[in-house]
Coordinates of C-alpha atoms in Angstrom, one line a residue:
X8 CA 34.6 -103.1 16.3
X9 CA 33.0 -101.8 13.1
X10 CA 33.5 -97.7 12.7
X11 CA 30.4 -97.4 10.8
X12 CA 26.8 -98.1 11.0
X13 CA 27.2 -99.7 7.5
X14 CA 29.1 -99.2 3.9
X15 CA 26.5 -96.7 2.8
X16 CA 27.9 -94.1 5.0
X17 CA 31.7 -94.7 3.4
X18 CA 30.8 -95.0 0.0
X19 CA 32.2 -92.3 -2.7
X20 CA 30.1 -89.5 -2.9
X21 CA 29.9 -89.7 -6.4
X22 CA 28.4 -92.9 -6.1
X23 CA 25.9 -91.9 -3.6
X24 CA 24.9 -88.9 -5.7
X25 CA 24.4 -90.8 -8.7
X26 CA 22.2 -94.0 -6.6
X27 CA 20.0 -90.5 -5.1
X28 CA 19.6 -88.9 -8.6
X29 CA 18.8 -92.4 -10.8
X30 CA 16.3 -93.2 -8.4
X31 CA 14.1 -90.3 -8.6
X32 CA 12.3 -90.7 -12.0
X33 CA 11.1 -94.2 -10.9
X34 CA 10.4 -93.2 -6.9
X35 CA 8.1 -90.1 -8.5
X36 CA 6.4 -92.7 -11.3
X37 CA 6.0 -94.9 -8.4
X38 CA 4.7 -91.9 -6.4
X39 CA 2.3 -90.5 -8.9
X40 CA 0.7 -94.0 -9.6
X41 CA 0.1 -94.7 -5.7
X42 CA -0.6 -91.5 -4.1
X43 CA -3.8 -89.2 -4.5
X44 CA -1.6 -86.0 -3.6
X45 CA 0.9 -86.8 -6.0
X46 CA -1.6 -87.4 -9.3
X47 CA -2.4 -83.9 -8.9
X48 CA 0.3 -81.8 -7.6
X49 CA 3.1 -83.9 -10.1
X50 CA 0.2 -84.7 -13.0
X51 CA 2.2 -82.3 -15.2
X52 CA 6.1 -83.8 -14.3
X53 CA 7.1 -86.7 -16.7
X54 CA 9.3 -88.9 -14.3
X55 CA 11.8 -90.1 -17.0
X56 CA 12.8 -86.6 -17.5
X57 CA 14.2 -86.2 -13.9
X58 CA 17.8 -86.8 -14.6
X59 CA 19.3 -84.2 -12.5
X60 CA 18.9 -82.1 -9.3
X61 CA 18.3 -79.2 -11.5
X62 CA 15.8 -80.3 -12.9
X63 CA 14.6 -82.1 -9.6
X64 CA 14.5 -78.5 -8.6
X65 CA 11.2 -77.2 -10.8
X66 CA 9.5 -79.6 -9.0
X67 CA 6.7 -77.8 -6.4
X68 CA 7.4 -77.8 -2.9
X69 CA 5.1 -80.0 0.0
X70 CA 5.5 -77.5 3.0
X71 CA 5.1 -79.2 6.3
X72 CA 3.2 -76.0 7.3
X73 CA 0.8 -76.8 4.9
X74 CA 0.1 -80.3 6.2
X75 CA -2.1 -79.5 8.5
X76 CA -5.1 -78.1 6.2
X77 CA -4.3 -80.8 3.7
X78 CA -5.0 -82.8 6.3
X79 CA -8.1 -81.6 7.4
X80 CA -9.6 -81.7 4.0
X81 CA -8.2 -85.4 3.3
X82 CA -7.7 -87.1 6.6
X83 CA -5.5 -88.8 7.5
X84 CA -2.1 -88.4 5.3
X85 CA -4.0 -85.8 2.7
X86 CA -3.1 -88.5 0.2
X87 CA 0.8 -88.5 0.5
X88 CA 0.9 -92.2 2.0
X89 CA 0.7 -94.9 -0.8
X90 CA -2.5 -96.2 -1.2
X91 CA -2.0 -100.1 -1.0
X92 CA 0.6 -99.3 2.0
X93 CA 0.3 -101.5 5.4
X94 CA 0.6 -99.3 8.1
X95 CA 1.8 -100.2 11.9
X96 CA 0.6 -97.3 13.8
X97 CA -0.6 -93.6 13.0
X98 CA 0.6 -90.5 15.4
X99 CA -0.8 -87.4 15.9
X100 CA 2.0 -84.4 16.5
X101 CA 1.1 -80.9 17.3
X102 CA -1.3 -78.8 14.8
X103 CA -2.8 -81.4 14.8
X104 CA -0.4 -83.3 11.8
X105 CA -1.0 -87.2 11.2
X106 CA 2.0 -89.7 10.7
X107 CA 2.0 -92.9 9.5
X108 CA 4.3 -95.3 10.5
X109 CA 4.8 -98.4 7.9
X110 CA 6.6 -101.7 7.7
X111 CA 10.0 -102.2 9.0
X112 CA 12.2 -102.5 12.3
X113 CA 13.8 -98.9 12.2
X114 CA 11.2 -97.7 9.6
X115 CA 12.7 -93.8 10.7
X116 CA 16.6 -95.2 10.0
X117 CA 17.8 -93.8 13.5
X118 CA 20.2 -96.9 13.8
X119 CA 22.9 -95.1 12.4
X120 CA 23.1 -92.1 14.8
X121 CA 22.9 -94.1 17.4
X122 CA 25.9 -95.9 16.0
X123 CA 27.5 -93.2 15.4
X124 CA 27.2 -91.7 19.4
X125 CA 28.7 -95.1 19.9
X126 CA 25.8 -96.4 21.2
X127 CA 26.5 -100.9 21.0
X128 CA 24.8 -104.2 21.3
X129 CA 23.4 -104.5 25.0
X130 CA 23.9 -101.1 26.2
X131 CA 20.8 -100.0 28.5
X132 CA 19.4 -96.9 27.1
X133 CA 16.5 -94.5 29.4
X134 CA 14.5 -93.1 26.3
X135 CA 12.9 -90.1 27.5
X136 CA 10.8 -89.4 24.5
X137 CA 7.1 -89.4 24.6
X138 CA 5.4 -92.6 23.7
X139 CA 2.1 -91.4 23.7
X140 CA 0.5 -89.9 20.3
X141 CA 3.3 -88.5 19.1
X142 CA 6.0 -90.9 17.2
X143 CA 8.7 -89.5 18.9
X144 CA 9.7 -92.2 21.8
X145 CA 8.7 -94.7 19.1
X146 CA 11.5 -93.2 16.3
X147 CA 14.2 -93.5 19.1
X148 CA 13.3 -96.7 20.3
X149 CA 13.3 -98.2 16.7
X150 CA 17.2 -96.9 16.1
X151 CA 18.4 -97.8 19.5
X152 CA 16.9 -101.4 19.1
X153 CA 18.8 -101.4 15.5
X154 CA 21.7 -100.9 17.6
X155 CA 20.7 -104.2 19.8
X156 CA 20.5 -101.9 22.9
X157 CA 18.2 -102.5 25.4
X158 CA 15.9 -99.5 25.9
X159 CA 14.0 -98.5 29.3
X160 CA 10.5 -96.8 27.9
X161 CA 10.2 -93.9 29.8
X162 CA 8.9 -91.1 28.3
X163 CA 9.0 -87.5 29.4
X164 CA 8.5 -86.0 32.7
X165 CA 8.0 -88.3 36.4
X166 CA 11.7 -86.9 37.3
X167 CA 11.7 -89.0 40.6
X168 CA 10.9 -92.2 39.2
X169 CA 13.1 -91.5 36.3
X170 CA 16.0 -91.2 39.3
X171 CA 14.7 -94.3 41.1
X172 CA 15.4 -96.3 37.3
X173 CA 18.8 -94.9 36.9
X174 CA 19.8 -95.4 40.1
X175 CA 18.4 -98.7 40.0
X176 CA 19.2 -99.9 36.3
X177 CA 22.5 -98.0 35.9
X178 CA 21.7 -97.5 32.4
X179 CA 25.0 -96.4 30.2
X180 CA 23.2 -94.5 27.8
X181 CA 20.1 -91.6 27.9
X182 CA 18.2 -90.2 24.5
X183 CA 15.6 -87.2 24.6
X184 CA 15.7 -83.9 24.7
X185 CA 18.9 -82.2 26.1
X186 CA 17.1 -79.8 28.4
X187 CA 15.1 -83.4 30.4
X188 CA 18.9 -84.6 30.7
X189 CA 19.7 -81.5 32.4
X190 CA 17.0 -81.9 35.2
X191 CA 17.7 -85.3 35.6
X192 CA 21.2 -84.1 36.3
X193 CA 20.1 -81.4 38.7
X194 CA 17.8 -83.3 40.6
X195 CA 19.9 -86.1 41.3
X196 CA 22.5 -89.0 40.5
X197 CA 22.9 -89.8 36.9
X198 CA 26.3 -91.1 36.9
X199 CA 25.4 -94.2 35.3
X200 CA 24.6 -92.4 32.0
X201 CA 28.1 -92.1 29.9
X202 CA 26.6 -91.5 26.4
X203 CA 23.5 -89.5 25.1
X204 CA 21.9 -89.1 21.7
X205 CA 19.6 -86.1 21.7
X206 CA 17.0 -84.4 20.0
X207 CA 13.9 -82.4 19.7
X208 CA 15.2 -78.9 20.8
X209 CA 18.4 -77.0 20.0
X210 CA 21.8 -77.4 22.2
X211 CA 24.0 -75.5 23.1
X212 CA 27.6 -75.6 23.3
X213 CA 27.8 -74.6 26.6
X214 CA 25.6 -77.2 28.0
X215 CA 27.2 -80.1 26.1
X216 CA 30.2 -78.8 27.0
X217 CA 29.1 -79.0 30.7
X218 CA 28.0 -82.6 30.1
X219 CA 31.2 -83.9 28.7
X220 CA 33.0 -82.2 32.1
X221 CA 30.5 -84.6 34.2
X222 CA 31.9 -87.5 32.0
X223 CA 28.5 -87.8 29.0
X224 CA 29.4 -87.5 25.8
X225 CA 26.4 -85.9 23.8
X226 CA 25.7 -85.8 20.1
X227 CA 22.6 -84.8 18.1
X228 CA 20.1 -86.4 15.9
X229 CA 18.2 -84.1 13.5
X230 CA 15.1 -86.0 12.3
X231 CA 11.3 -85.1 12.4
X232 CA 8.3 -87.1 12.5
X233 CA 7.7 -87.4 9.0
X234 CA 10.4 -88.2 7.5
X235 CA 12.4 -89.6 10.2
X236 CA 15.9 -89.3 10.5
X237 CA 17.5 -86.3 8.3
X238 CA 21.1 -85.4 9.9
X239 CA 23.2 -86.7 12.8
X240 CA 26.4 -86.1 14.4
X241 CA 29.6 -87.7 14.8
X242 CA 32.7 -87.9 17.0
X243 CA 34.0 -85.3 15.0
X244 CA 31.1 -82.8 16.2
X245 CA 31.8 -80.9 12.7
X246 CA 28.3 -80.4 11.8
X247 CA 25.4 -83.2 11.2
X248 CA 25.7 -85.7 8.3
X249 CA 23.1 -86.1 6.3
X250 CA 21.6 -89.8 6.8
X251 CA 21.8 -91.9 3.7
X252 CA 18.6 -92.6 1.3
X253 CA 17.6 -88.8 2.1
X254 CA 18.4 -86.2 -0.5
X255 CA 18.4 -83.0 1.0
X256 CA 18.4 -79.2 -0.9
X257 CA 18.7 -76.2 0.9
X258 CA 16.4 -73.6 -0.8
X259 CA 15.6 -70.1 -0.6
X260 CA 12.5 -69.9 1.9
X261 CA 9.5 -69.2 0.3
X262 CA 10.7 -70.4 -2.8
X263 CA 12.4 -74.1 -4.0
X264 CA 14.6 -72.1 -5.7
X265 CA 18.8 -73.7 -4.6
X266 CA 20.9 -71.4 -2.6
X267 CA 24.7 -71.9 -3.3
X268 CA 27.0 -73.7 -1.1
X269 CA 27.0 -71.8 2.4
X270 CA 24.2 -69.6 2.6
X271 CA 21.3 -70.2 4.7
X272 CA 17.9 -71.3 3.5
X273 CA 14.9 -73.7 4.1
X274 CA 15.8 -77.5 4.6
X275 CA 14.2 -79.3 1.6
X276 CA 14.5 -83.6 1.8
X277 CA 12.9 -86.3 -0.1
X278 CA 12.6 -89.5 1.7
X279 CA 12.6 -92.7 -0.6
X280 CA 10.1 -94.5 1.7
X281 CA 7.3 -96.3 -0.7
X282 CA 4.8 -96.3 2.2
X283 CA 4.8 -92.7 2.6
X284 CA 6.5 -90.8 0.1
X285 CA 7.9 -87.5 0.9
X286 CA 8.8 -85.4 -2.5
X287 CA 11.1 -82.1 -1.9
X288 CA 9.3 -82.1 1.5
X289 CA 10.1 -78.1 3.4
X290 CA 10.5 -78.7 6.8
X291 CA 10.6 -75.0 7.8
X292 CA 14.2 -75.5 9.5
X293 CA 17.1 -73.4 8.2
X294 CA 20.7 -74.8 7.9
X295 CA 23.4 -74.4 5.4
X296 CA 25.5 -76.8 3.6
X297 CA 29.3 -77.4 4.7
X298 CA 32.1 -77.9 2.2
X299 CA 33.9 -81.4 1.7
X300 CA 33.3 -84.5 4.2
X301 CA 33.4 -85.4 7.7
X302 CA 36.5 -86.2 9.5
X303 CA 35.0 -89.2 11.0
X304 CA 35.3 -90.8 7.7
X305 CA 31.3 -90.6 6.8
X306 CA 31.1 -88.8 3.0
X307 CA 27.9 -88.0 2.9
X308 CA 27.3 -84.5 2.5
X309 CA 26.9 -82.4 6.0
X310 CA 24.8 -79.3 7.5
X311 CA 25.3 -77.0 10.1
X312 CA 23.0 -77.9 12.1
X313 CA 19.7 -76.3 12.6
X314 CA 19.4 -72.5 12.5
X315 CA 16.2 -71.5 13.2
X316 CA 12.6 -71.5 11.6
X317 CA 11.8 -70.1 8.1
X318 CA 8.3 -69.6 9.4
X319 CA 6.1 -68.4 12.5
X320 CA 6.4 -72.4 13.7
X321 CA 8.3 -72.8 17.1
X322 CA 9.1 -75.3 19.6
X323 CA 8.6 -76.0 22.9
X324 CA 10.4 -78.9 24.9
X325 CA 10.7 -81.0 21.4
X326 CA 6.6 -80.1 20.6
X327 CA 5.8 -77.9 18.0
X328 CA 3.5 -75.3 18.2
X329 CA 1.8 -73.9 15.2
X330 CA 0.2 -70.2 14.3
X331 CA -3.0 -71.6 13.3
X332 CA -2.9 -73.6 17.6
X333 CA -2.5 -70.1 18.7
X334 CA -5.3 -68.3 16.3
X335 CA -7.7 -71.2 17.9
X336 CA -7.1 -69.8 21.1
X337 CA -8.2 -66.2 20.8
X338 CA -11.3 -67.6 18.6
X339 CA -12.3 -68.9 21.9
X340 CA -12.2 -65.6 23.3
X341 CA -13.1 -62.7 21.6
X342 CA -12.3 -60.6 23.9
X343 CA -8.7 -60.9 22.7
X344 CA -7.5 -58.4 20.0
X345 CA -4.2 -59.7 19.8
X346 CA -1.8 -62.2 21.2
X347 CA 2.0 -63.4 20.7
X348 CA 3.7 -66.5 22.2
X349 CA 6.8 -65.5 23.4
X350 CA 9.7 -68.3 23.7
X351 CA 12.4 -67.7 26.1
X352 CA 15.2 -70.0 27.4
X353 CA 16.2 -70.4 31.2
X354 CA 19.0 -72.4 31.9
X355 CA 18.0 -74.2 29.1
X356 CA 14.7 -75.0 29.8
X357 CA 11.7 -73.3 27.4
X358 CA 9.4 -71.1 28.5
X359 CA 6.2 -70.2 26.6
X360 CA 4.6 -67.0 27.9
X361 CA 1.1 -66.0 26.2
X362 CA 0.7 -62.2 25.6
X363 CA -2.7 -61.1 25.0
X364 CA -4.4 -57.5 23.9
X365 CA -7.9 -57.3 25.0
X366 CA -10.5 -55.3 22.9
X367 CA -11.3 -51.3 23.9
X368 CA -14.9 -52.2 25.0
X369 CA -13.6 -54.7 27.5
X370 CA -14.2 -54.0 31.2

């Protein structure tokens, strides 16, 4: 049986480096000839002069918190997508943000962590991602069917029926959020489920560490509805490797300015995907890079893993929720003079608690 999803993920790194770095001056001619955002925002960059991360580097940031007012000024994509692109579907996440999906069987490249949580050819898989608006039950479902697994569409939530499948299916593998695998383990018989790739929400040691003792093995998948699939783990659950065909900077936040090897800062990819380029695209997650290569054997540069938000942007159960969702709230109520949303954890399950400050002259 093959160790790897494919030769990519064992090449030198050296050679990956140098295929990541020659591609950019033609991927951001490409992306200046096909894109609206791109005329403008790059109009000044001369393509043929990108020859180096460095100078990758003094290109301007596309923040993913920004997306949303670009947006709503050009809907849908703000201009990013490619203009003669053929789209499958379009997704709306949480802000409300607007995803395209384009041509392609795994068009988010989720095959490989899959692979790579040993997920094989005819292995039944209960995806608990949501299906509906947002892509991601869609950007599992692509990377487990990469794998030739069979996958049960069952989205979030409906715990009993979710039971009645297992226990009816005996499915050998689960992928979601880790905090729905952890009901479903509460609230009844999941024995059936040996392997789980999940995503969406952070997780902690001590919960994976109490699925392994009931016999899962669970890995992680860092990826995010634009740009798909940015990180993974291994076996060797020594931090997430970063997929292949994404180059990924970490970078002060606020800035795109390159934080050394080590030290925190904001998660910075560009995805080579002609349909819907994403150019030093600042996802808002921290990390930091790791030193040397995985001891599974995969050379791609790795990350810690994510490490909280470089802006006001949380999550809740794998949804994001945005400043500007919880500014449109109080507008509707002026008798509100301030709020916060306050995220805590129990047994790892989010709860989001609305705080609110009325005005003086309120009875």
């Amino acid at each position: 049986m093959d160790k790897f999803f494919d030769q990519k993920e064992c090449q030198a790194p050296e050679q990956r480096e140098a295929s990541l770095v020659n591609q950019l001056g033609d991927f951001i001619a490409f992306a200046k000839d096909s894109c609206d955002y791109y005329q403008q925002s790059l109009a000044d960059v001369v393509p043929l002069s990108i020859k180096s991360r460095a100078d990758f580097a003094k290109l301007p940031l596309l923040r993913k918190s920004d997306l949303i007012e670009l947006q709503a000024k050009k809907m849908p994509f703000a201009g990013v997508n490619a203009n003669n692109a053929t789209l499958q579907r379009i997704f709306q996440s949480p802000g409300p943000i607007y995803d395209p999906q384009g041509q392609g069987d795994d068009f988010w490249r989720t095959g490989r962590a899959f692979y790579a949580a040993g997920f094989r050819a005819g292995d039944l898989v209960q995806n608990c991602l949501s299906y509906h608006l947002s892509p991601g039950g869609f950007i599992l479902d692509a990377g487990a069917r990469a794998c030739d697994c069979i996958v049960i569409p069952a989205g979030p939530g409906q715990t009993e029926q979710q039971l009645q499948i297992i226990n009816g299916l005996k499915p050998q593998g689960y992928c979601g959020t880790p905090s729905f695998l952890n009901i479903l383990r509460q609230k009844g018989d999941i024995s059936s489920i040996k392997k789980a790739l999940v995503t969406g929400e952070a997780l902690p040691e001590s919960l994976r560490t109490s699925f392994e003792q009931d016999g899962i093995s669970v890995l992680q998948a860092y990826a995010s509805a634009d740009a798909g699939l940015i990180a993974y783990e291994s076996s060797a659950k020594e931090g997430l490797i970063v997929s292949e065909d994404i180059l990924l900077e970490i970078v002060k936040p606020g800035t795109g300015d390159l934080v050394a090897e080590g030290e925190v800062g904001e998660i910075v990819i560009t995805s080579f995907n002609r349909d819907y380029p994403l150019i030093r695209f600042a996802t808002g997650d921290l990390s930091a890079l790791l030193p040397g290569v995985s001891p599974c054997g995969r050379t791609n540069m790795r990350i810690k893993g994510w490490m909280g938000r470089a802006d006001q942007t949380t999550k809740i159960k794998g949804m994001f929720v945005h400043p500007s969702q919880i500014a449109q709230v109080t507008k509707r109520h002026p008798q509100i003079a301030k709020a916060r949303l306050v995220v805590t954890s129990e047994s790892h399950n989010d709860q989001m608690h609305l705080l609110i400050e009325v005005n003086n002259d309120v009875d």
